[in-house]
mmCIF file of C-alpha atoms and ligand atoms in Angstrom:
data_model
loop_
_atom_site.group_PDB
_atom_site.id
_atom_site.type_symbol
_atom_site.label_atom_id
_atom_site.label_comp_id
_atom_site.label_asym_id
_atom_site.label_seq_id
_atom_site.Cartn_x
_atom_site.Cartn_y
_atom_site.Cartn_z
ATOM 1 C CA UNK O 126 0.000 0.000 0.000
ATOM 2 C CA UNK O 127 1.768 3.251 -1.201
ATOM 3 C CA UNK O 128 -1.418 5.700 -0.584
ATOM 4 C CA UNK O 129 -0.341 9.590 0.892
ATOM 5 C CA UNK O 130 -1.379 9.584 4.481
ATOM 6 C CA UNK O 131 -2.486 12.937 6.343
ATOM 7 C CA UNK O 132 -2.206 12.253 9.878
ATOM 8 C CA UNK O 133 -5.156 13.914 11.505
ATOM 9 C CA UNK O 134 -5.271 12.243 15.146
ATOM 10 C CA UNK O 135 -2.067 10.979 16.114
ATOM 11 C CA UNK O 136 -1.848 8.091 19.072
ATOM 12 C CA UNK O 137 -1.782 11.157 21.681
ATOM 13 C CA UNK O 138 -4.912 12.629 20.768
ATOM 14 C CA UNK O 139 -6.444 9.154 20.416
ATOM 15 C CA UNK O 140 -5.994 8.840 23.340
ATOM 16 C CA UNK O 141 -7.012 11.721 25.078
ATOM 17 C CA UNK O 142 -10.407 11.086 23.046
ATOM 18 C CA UNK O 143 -10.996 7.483 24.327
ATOM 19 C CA UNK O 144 -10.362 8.534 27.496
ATOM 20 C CA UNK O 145 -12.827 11.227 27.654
ATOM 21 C CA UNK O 146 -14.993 8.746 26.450
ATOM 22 C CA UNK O 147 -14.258 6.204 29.060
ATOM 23 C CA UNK O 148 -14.957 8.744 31.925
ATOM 24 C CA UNK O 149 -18.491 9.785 30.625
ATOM 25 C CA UNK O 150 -19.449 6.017 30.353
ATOM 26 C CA UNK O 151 -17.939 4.857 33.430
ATOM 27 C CA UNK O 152 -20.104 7.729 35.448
ATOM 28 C CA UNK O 153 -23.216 6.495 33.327
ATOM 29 C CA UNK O 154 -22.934 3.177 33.192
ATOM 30 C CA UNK O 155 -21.652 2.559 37.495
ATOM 31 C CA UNK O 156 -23.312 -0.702 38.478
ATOM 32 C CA UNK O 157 -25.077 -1.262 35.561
ATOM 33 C CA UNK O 158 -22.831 -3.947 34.583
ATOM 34 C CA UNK O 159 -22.656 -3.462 30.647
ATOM 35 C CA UNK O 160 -22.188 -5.248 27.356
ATOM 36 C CA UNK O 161 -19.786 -3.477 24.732
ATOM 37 C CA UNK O 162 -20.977 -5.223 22.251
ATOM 38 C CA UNK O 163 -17.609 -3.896 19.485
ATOM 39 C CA UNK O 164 -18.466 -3.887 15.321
ATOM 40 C CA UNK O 165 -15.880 -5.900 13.757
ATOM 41 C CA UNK O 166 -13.788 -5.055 12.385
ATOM 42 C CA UNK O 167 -13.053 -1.620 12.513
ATOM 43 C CA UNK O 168 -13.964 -1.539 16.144
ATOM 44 C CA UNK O 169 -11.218 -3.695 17.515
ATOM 45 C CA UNK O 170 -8.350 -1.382 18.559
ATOM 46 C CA UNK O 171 -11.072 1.350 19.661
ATOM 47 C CA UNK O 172 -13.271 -1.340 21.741
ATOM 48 C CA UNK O 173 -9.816 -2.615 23.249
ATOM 49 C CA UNK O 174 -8.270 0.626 24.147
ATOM 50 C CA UNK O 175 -12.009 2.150 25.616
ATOM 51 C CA UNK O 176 -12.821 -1.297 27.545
ATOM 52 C CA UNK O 177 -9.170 -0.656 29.434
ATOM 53 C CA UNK O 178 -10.063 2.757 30.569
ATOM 54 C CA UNK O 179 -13.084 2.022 31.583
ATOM 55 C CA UNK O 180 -13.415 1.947 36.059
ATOM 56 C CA UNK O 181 -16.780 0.010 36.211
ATOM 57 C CA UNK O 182 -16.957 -4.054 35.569
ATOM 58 C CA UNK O 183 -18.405 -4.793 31.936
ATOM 59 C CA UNK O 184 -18.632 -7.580 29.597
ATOM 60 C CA UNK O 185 -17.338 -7.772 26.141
ATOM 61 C CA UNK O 186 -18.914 -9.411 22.536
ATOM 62 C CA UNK O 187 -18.468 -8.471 19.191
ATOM 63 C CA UNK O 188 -21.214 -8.674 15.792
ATOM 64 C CA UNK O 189 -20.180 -8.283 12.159
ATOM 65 C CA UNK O 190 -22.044 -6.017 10.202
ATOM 66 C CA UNK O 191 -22.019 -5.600 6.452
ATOM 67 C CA UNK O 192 -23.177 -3.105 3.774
ATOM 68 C CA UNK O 193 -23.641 -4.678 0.328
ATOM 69 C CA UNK O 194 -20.501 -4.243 -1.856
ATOM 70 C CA UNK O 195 -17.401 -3.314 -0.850
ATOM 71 C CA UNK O 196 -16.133 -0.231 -2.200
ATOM 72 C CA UNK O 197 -14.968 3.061 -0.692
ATOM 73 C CA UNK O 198 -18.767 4.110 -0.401
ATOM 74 C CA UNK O 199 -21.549 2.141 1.557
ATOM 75 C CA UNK O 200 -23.759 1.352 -0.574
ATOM 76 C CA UNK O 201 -27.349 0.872 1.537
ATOM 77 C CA UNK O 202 -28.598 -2.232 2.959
ATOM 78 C CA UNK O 203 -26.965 -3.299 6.192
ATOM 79 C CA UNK O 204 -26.914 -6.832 7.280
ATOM 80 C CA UNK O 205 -25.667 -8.833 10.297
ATOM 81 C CA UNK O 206 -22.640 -11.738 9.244
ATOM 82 C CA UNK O 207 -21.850 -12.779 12.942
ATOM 83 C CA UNK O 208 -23.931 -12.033 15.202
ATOM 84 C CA UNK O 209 -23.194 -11.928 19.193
ATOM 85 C CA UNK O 210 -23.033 -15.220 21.447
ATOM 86 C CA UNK O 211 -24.768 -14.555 24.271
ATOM 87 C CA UNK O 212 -28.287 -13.747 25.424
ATOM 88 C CA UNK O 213 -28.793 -10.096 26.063
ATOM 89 C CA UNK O 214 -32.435 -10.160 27.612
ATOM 90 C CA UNK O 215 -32.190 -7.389 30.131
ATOM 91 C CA UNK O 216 -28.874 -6.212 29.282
ATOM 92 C CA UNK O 217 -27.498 -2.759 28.855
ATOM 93 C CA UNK O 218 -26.074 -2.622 25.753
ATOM 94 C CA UNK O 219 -23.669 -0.157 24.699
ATOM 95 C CA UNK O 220 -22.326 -0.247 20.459
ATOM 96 C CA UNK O 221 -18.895 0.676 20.170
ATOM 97 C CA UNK O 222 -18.164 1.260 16.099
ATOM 98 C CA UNK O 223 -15.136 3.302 15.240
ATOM 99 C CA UNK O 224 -16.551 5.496 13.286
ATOM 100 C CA UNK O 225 -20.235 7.018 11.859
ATOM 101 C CA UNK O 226 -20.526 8.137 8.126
ATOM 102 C CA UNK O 227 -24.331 7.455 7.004
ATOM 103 C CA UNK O 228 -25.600 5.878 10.065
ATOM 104 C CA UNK O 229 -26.954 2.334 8.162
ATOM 105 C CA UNK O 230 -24.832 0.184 10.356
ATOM 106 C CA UNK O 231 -25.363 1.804 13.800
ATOM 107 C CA UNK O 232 -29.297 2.019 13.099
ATOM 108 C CA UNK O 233 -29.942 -1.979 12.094
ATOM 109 C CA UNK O 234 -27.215 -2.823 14.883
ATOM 110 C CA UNK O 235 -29.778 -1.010 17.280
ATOM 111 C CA UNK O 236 -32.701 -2.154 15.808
ATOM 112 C CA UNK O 237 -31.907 -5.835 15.587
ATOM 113 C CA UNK O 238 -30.285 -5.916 18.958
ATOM 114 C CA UNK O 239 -33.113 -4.003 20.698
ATOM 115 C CA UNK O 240 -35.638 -6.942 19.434
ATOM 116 C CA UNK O 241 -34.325 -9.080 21.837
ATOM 117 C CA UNK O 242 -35.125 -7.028 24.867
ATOM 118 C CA UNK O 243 -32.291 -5.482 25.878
ATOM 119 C CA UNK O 244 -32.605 -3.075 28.952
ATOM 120 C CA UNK O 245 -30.966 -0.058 27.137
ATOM 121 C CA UNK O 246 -29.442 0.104 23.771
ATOM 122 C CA UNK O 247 -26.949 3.053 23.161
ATOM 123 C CA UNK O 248 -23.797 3.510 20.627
ATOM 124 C CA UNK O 249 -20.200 5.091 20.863
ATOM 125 C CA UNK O 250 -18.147 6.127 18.324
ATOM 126 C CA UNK O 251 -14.528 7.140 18.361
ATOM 127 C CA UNK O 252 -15.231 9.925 15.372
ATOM 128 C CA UNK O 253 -18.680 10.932 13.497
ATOM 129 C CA UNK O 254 -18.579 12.053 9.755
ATOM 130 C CA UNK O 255 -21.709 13.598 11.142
ATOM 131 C CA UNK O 256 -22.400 15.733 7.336
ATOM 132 C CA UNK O 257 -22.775 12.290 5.395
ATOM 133 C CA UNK O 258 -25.658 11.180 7.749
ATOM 134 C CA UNK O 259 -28.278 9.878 5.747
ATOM 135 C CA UNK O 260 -30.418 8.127 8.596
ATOM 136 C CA UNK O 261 -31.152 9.256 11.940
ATOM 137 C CA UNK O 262 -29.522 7.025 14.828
ATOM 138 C CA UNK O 263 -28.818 8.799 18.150
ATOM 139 C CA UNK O 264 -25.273 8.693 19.208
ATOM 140 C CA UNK O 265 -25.143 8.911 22.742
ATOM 141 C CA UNK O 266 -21.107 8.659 22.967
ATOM 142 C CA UNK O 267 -19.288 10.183 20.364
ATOM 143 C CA UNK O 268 -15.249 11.261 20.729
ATOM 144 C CA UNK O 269 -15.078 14.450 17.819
ATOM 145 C CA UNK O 270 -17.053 14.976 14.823
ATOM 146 C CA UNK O 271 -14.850 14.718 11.364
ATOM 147 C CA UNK O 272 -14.384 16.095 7.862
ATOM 148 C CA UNK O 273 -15.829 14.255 4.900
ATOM 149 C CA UNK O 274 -12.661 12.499 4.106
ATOM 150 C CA UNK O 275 -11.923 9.124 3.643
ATOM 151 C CA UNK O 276 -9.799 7.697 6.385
ATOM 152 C CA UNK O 277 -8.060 5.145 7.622
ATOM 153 C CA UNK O 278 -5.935 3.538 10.413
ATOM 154 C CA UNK O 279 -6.915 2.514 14.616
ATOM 155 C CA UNK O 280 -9.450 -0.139 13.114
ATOM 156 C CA UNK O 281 -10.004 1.754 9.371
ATOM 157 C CA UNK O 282 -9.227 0.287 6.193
ATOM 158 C CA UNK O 283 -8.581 0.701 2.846
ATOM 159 C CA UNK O 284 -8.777 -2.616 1.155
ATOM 160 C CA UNK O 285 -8.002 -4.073 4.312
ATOM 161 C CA UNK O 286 -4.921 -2.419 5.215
ATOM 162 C CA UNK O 287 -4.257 0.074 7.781
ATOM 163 C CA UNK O 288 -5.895 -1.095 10.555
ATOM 164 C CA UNK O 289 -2.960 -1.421 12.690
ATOM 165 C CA UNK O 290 -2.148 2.133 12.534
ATOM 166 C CA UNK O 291 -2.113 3.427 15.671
ATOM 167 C CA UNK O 292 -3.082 7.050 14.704
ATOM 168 C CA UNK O 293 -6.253 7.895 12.086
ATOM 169 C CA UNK O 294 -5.331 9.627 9.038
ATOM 170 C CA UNK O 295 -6.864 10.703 6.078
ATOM 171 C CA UNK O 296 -6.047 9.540 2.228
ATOM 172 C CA UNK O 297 -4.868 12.610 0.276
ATOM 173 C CA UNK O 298 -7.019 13.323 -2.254
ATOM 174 C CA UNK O 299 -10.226 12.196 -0.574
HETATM 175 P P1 LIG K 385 -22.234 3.792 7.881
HETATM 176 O O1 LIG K 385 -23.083 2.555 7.970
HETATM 177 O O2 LIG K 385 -22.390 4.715 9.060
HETATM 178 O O3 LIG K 385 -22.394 4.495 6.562
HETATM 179 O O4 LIG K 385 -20.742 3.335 7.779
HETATM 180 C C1 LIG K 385 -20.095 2.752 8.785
HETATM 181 C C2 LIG K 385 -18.983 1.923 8.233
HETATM 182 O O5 LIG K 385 -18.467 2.439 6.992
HETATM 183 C C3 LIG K 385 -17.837 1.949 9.191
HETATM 184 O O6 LIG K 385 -17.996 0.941 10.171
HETATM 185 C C4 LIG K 385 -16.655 1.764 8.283
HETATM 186 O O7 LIG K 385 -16.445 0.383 8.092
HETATM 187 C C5 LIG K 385 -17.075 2.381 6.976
HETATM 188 N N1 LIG K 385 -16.534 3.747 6.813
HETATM 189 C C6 LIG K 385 -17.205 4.909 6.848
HETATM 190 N N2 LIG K 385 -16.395 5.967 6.641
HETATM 191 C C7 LIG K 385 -15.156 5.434 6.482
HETATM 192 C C8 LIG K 385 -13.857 6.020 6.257
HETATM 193 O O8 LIG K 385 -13.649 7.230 6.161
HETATM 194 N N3 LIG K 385 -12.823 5.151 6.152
HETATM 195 C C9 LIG K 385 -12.986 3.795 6.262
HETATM 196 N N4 LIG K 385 -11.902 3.057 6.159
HETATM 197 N N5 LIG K 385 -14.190 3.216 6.484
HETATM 198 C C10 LIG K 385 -15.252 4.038 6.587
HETATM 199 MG MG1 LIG K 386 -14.284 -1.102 5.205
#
């Protein structure tokens, strides 16, 4: 991979973000005893790095969610391709994605995960490309709010690549 990488958030100011994040849902989420329940795949490194910060017991499973096609744009229909292996009846349920661009993923996630009965249902994401939301899902945890650019790196791809970055940067030329 020989793409031109703009470093926007380097591991520092990841950091600093997932922390911030890890203090609001610690306060919010004391004895509640919740499930992260991480997207793969681009939720790994953020789900690993937030679970660690967190001061307040909770449990850890992951889904797989899909769009249809798989180039540099979502293309619409979201479906589930491994789903979680527990029972979550009375849970709280917190979805940790990296990152929002339309909202299609987080709002089947919820929808499909809150048929089961769940006690609460509510999403994090490390960074929100808030301007290319095309569906509205409330984001109760979000770290900073993005350009439209496309980006990679801390659990982002580009054909698969990147992921293990541990800073977020954006392509040039996107
Ligand atoms: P949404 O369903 O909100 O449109 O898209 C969410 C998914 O699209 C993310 O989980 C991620 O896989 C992918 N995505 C959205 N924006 C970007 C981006 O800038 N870079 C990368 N690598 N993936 C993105
Ligand atoms: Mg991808």
């Amino acid at each position: 991979m020989d793409d031109d990488l703009e470093i926007l958030f380097d591991a520092e100011a990841v950091e600093a973000l997932v922390t911030g994040l890890a203090e609001r849902i610690s306060r919010d989420y004391a004895g509640r005893d919740p499930v992260l329940v991480g997207v793969l795949k681009a939720a790994v490194p953020f789900l690993a790095d937030l679970a660690r910060a967190l001061t307040i017991p909770a449990e850890i499973d992951f889904l797989e969610a899909s769009s249809y096609g798989s180039g540099i744009a979502s293309s619409g229909a979201v479906r589930i391709t491994k789903d979680l292996d527990r029972d979550i009846t009375a849970r709280h349920l917190l979805i940790v994605d990296c990152i929002a661009d339309s909202g299609r993923t987080l709002k089947t996630v919820m929808e499909r995960l809150r048929e089961r009965h769940p006690a609460s249902v509510e999403a994090a994401v490390l960074i929100d490309k808030r301007v290319r939301r095309v569906v509205d899902v409330p984001i109760r945890y979000t770290g900073i709010a993005v350009p439209d650019r496309f980006l990679v790196g801390y659990g982002l791809d580009k054909a698969q690549h990147y992921r293990n970055l541990p800073y977020i940067a954006a392509v040039r030329g996107s």
